Amino acid sequence: MKIKYEYRQATKNDLERIWDKDIKENQGDERYIKWKKEFIEANNKGNITTFVVLANEEPIGQISLIFSPDNLKVSCRQMLCDGKNIANMSTFRIEKEYEGKGHISKLVKLAERYAKQKGYKFLSIGCEAQESRNLAIYLHFGFTNFLTSVFEENTLVLYYKKAI
């Protein structure tokens, strides 16, 4: 059977299915239930916009753009997200069996076009320092301007930005 892929802005139903899968995979961790509610609410308010790739109508990957500097992910750090010129790209995810097939690249381009249409000039991104594979991918996507490094939950996170 041929797989039909679709790349688009996530619907509430897409977000529900993504988070329900996360909750199931992390059974017993009540934070996921709280995060699901917060994440969907932020998408509904326009503080976050999530893009998905669907395989035969099933979400298999996502990327989110954070537009509000009040979001906990950017913790009011204006250099990462200021609500007008710079947005933060976050939540890169693709299911293992779909890795390396260009899906994330397509989502990145879709998210970049969206941010640009909204008037944003820059995107920022964070990468845990020990995640050299992810850092190489982000550098490949053009996130080459180092912004800052921050310890978050005992992990060093490096932040970069790019012009769009």
Short mmCIF file of C-alpha atoms in Angstrom, two decimals:
data_model
loop_
_atom_site.label_atom_id
_atom_site.label_comp_id
_atom_site.label_asym_id
_atom_site.label_seq_id
_atom_site.Cartn_x
_atom_site.Cartn_y
_atom_site.Cartn_z
CA MET A 1 0.00 0.00 0.00
CA LYS A 2 1.33 3.42 -0.98
CA ILE A 3 1.61 5.95 1.84
CA LYS A 4 -0.01 9.34 1.30
CA TYR A 5 1.82 12.16 3.10
CA GLU A 6 0.32 15.51 4.01
CA TYR A 7 2.11 18.53 5.53
CA ARG A 8 -0.03 21.22 7.15
CA GLN A 9 -0.91 23.25 10.20
CA ALA A 10 -2.14 20.93 12.93
CA THR A 11 -5.81 20.79 13.82
CA LYS A 12 -7.04 20.38 17.38
CA ASN A 13 -7.77 16.75 16.52
CA ASP A 14 -4.17 16.25 15.31
CA LEU A 15 -2.85 17.73 18.55
CA GLU A 16 -5.18 15.53 20.63
CA ARG A 17 -3.91 12.41 18.83
CA ILE A 18 -0.25 13.43 19.15
CA TRP A 19 -0.58 14.12 22.88
CA ASP A 20 -2.66 11.01 23.54
CA LYS A 21 0.16 8.97 21.99
CA ASP A 22 2.71 10.78 24.22
CA ILE A 23 0.58 10.19 27.31
CA LYS A 24 0.27 6.49 26.47
CA GLU A 25 4.05 6.18 25.91
CA ASN A 26 4.72 7.92 29.24
CA GLN A 27 2.06 6.25 31.38
CA GLY A 28 2.16 7.31 34.98
CA ASP A 29 3.83 10.66 34.26
CA GLU A 30 1.05 13.13 35.05
CA ARG A 31 3.03 16.01 33.53
CA TYR A 32 2.02 14.87 30.04
CA ILE A 33 -1.66 15.36 30.82
CA LYS A 34 -0.92 18.90 32.05
CA TRP A 35 1.37 19.63 29.09
CA LYS A 36 -1.28 18.43 26.63
CA LYS A 37 -3.82 20.89 28.01
CA GLU A 38 -1.31 23.79 28.05
CA PHE A 39 0.01 23.04 24.55
CA ILE A 40 -3.42 22.76 22.92
CA GLU A 41 -4.59 25.91 24.70
CA ALA A 42 -1.50 27.82 23.48
CA ASN A 43 -2.18 26.63 19.91
CA ASN A 44 -5.82 27.74 20.21
CA LYS A 45 -4.71 31.22 21.37
CA GLY A 46 -2.14 31.55 18.58
CA ASN A 47 0.81 31.69 20.98
CA ILE A 48 2.10 28.49 19.36
CA THR A 49 1.44 27.14 15.88
CA THR A 50 2.16 23.48 15.25
CA PHE A 51 2.72 21.86 11.88
CA VAL A 52 2.34 18.14 11.27
CA VAL A 53 3.19 15.51 8.73
CA LEU A 54 0.53 12.86 8.34
CA ALA A 55 1.04 9.39 6.87
CA ASN A 56 -2.30 8.09 5.65
CA GLU A 57 -4.01 10.66 7.90
CA GLU A 58 -2.05 9.61 11.02
CA PRO A 59 0.29 12.20 12.63
CA ILE A 60 3.89 10.94 12.47
CA GLY A 61 5.86 14.15 13.03
CA GLN A 62 5.62 17.76 14.09
CA ILE A 63 7.32 21.12 14.49
CA SER A 64 6.02 24.05 16.54
CA LEU A 65 6.60 27.78 16.32
CA ILE A 66 6.41 29.72 19.56
CA PHE A 67 5.31 33.32 19.05
CA SER A 68 4.66 34.41 22.64
CA PRO A 69 7.64 35.32 24.85
CA ASP A 70 5.50 34.31 27.85
CA ASN A 71 5.68 30.63 26.86
CA LEU A 72 7.60 28.56 29.43
CA LYS A 73 9.78 27.07 26.70
CA VAL A 74 11.39 30.47 26.04
CA SER A 75 10.94 31.79 29.61
CA CYS A 76 10.55 35.46 28.66
CA ARG A 77 13.95 35.52 26.95
CA GLN A 78 13.31 38.19 24.32
CA MET A 79 16.35 37.13 22.29
CA LEU A 80 14.60 33.78 21.63
CA CYS A 81 11.07 35.04 21.06
CA ASP A 82 9.80 38.58 21.23
CA GLY A 83 6.29 38.33 19.78
CA LYS A 84 7.07 40.45 16.71
CA ASN A 85 10.48 39.85 15.03
CA ILE A 86 11.79 36.53 16.33
CA ALA A 87 9.88 33.30 16.95
CA ASN A 88 11.24 30.09 18.45
CA MET A 89 11.12 26.81 16.53
CA SER A 90 10.57 23.88 18.85
CA THR A 91 9.23 20.35 19.25
CA PHE A 92 10.95 18.70 16.29
CA ARG A 93 9.63 15.16 16.27
CA ILE A 94 9.38 12.36 13.74
CA GLU A 95 8.60 8.72 14.43
CA LYS A 96 11.68 6.50 14.06
CA GLU A 97 10.50 4.59 10.99
CA TYR A 98 10.05 7.88 9.09
CA GLU A 99 13.42 9.45 9.97
CA GLY A 100 15.80 10.45 7.19
CA LYS A 101 13.10 10.74 4.53
CA GLY A 102 12.91 14.54 4.30
CA HIS A 103 9.76 15.01 6.39
CA ILE A 104 11.36 17.33 8.94
CA SER A 105 12.90 19.42 6.14
CA LYS A 106 9.46 19.91 4.61
CA LEU A 107 7.97 20.87 7.97
CA VAL A 108 10.80 23.35 8.61
CA LYS A 109 10.18 25.03 5.24
CA LEU A 110 6.44 25.15 5.90
CA ALA A 111 6.98 26.69 9.36
CA GLU A 112 9.51 29.20 8.00
CA ARG A 113 7.09 30.37 5.29
CA TYR A 114 4.34 30.74 7.88
CA ALA A 115 6.52 32.80 10.25
CA LYS A 116 7.69 34.99 7.37
CA GLN A 117 4.07 35.59 6.26
CA LYS A 118 3.31 36.71 9.82
CA GLY A 119 6.09 39.30 9.55
CA TYR A 120 8.81 37.54 11.55
CA LYS A 121 12.38 38.11 10.40
CA PHE A 122 14.23 35.54 12.53
CA LEU A 123 13.77 32.11 14.06
CA SER A 124 15.62 30.77 17.09
CA ILE A 125 16.14 27.17 18.13
CA GLY A 126 17.59 25.39 21.15
CA CYS A 127 19.66 22.21 21.19
CA GLU A 128 20.96 20.24 24.13
CA ALA A 129 24.77 20.46 23.93
CA GLN A 130 25.26 16.68 24.00
CA GLU A 131 22.90 16.18 21.03
CA SER A 132 25.53 16.55 18.30
CA ARG A 133 23.32 14.88 15.68
CA ASN A 134 20.51 17.38 16.28
CA LEU A 135 22.95 20.29 16.32
CA ALA A 136 24.32 19.20 12.92
CA ILE A 137 20.76 19.09 11.55
CA TYR A 138 19.95 22.56 12.91
CA LEU A 139 23.17 23.98 11.48
CA HIS A 140 22.23 22.39 8.13
CA PHE A 141 18.88 24.22 8.32
CA GLY A 142 20.79 27.51 8.67
CA PHE A 143 20.68 28.09 12.43
CA THR A 144 24.31 29.22 12.53
CA ASN A 145 24.16 32.46 14.54
CA PHE A 146 24.92 31.51 18.17
CA LEU A 147 22.73 33.42 20.65
CA THR A 148 23.33 32.07 24.14
CA SER A 149 23.72 28.99 26.29
CA VAL A 150 21.52 28.25 29.30
CA PHE A 151 21.34 25.49 31.88
CA GLU A 152 17.80 24.09 31.82
CA GLU A 153 16.91 21.19 34.10
CA ASN A 154 20.62 20.39 34.63
CA THR A 155 21.24 20.31 30.87
CA LEU A 156 23.25 22.78 28.82
CA VAL A 157 21.11 24.11 25.96
CA LEU A 158 22.67 26.05 23.10
CA TYR A 159 20.48 28.57 21.27
CA TYR A 160 20.96 29.67 17.67
CA LYS A 161 19.05 31.86 15.25
CA LYS A 162 18.67 32.39 11.54
CA ALA A 163 17.19 35.04 9.30
CA ILE A 164 14.14 34.03 7.26
#
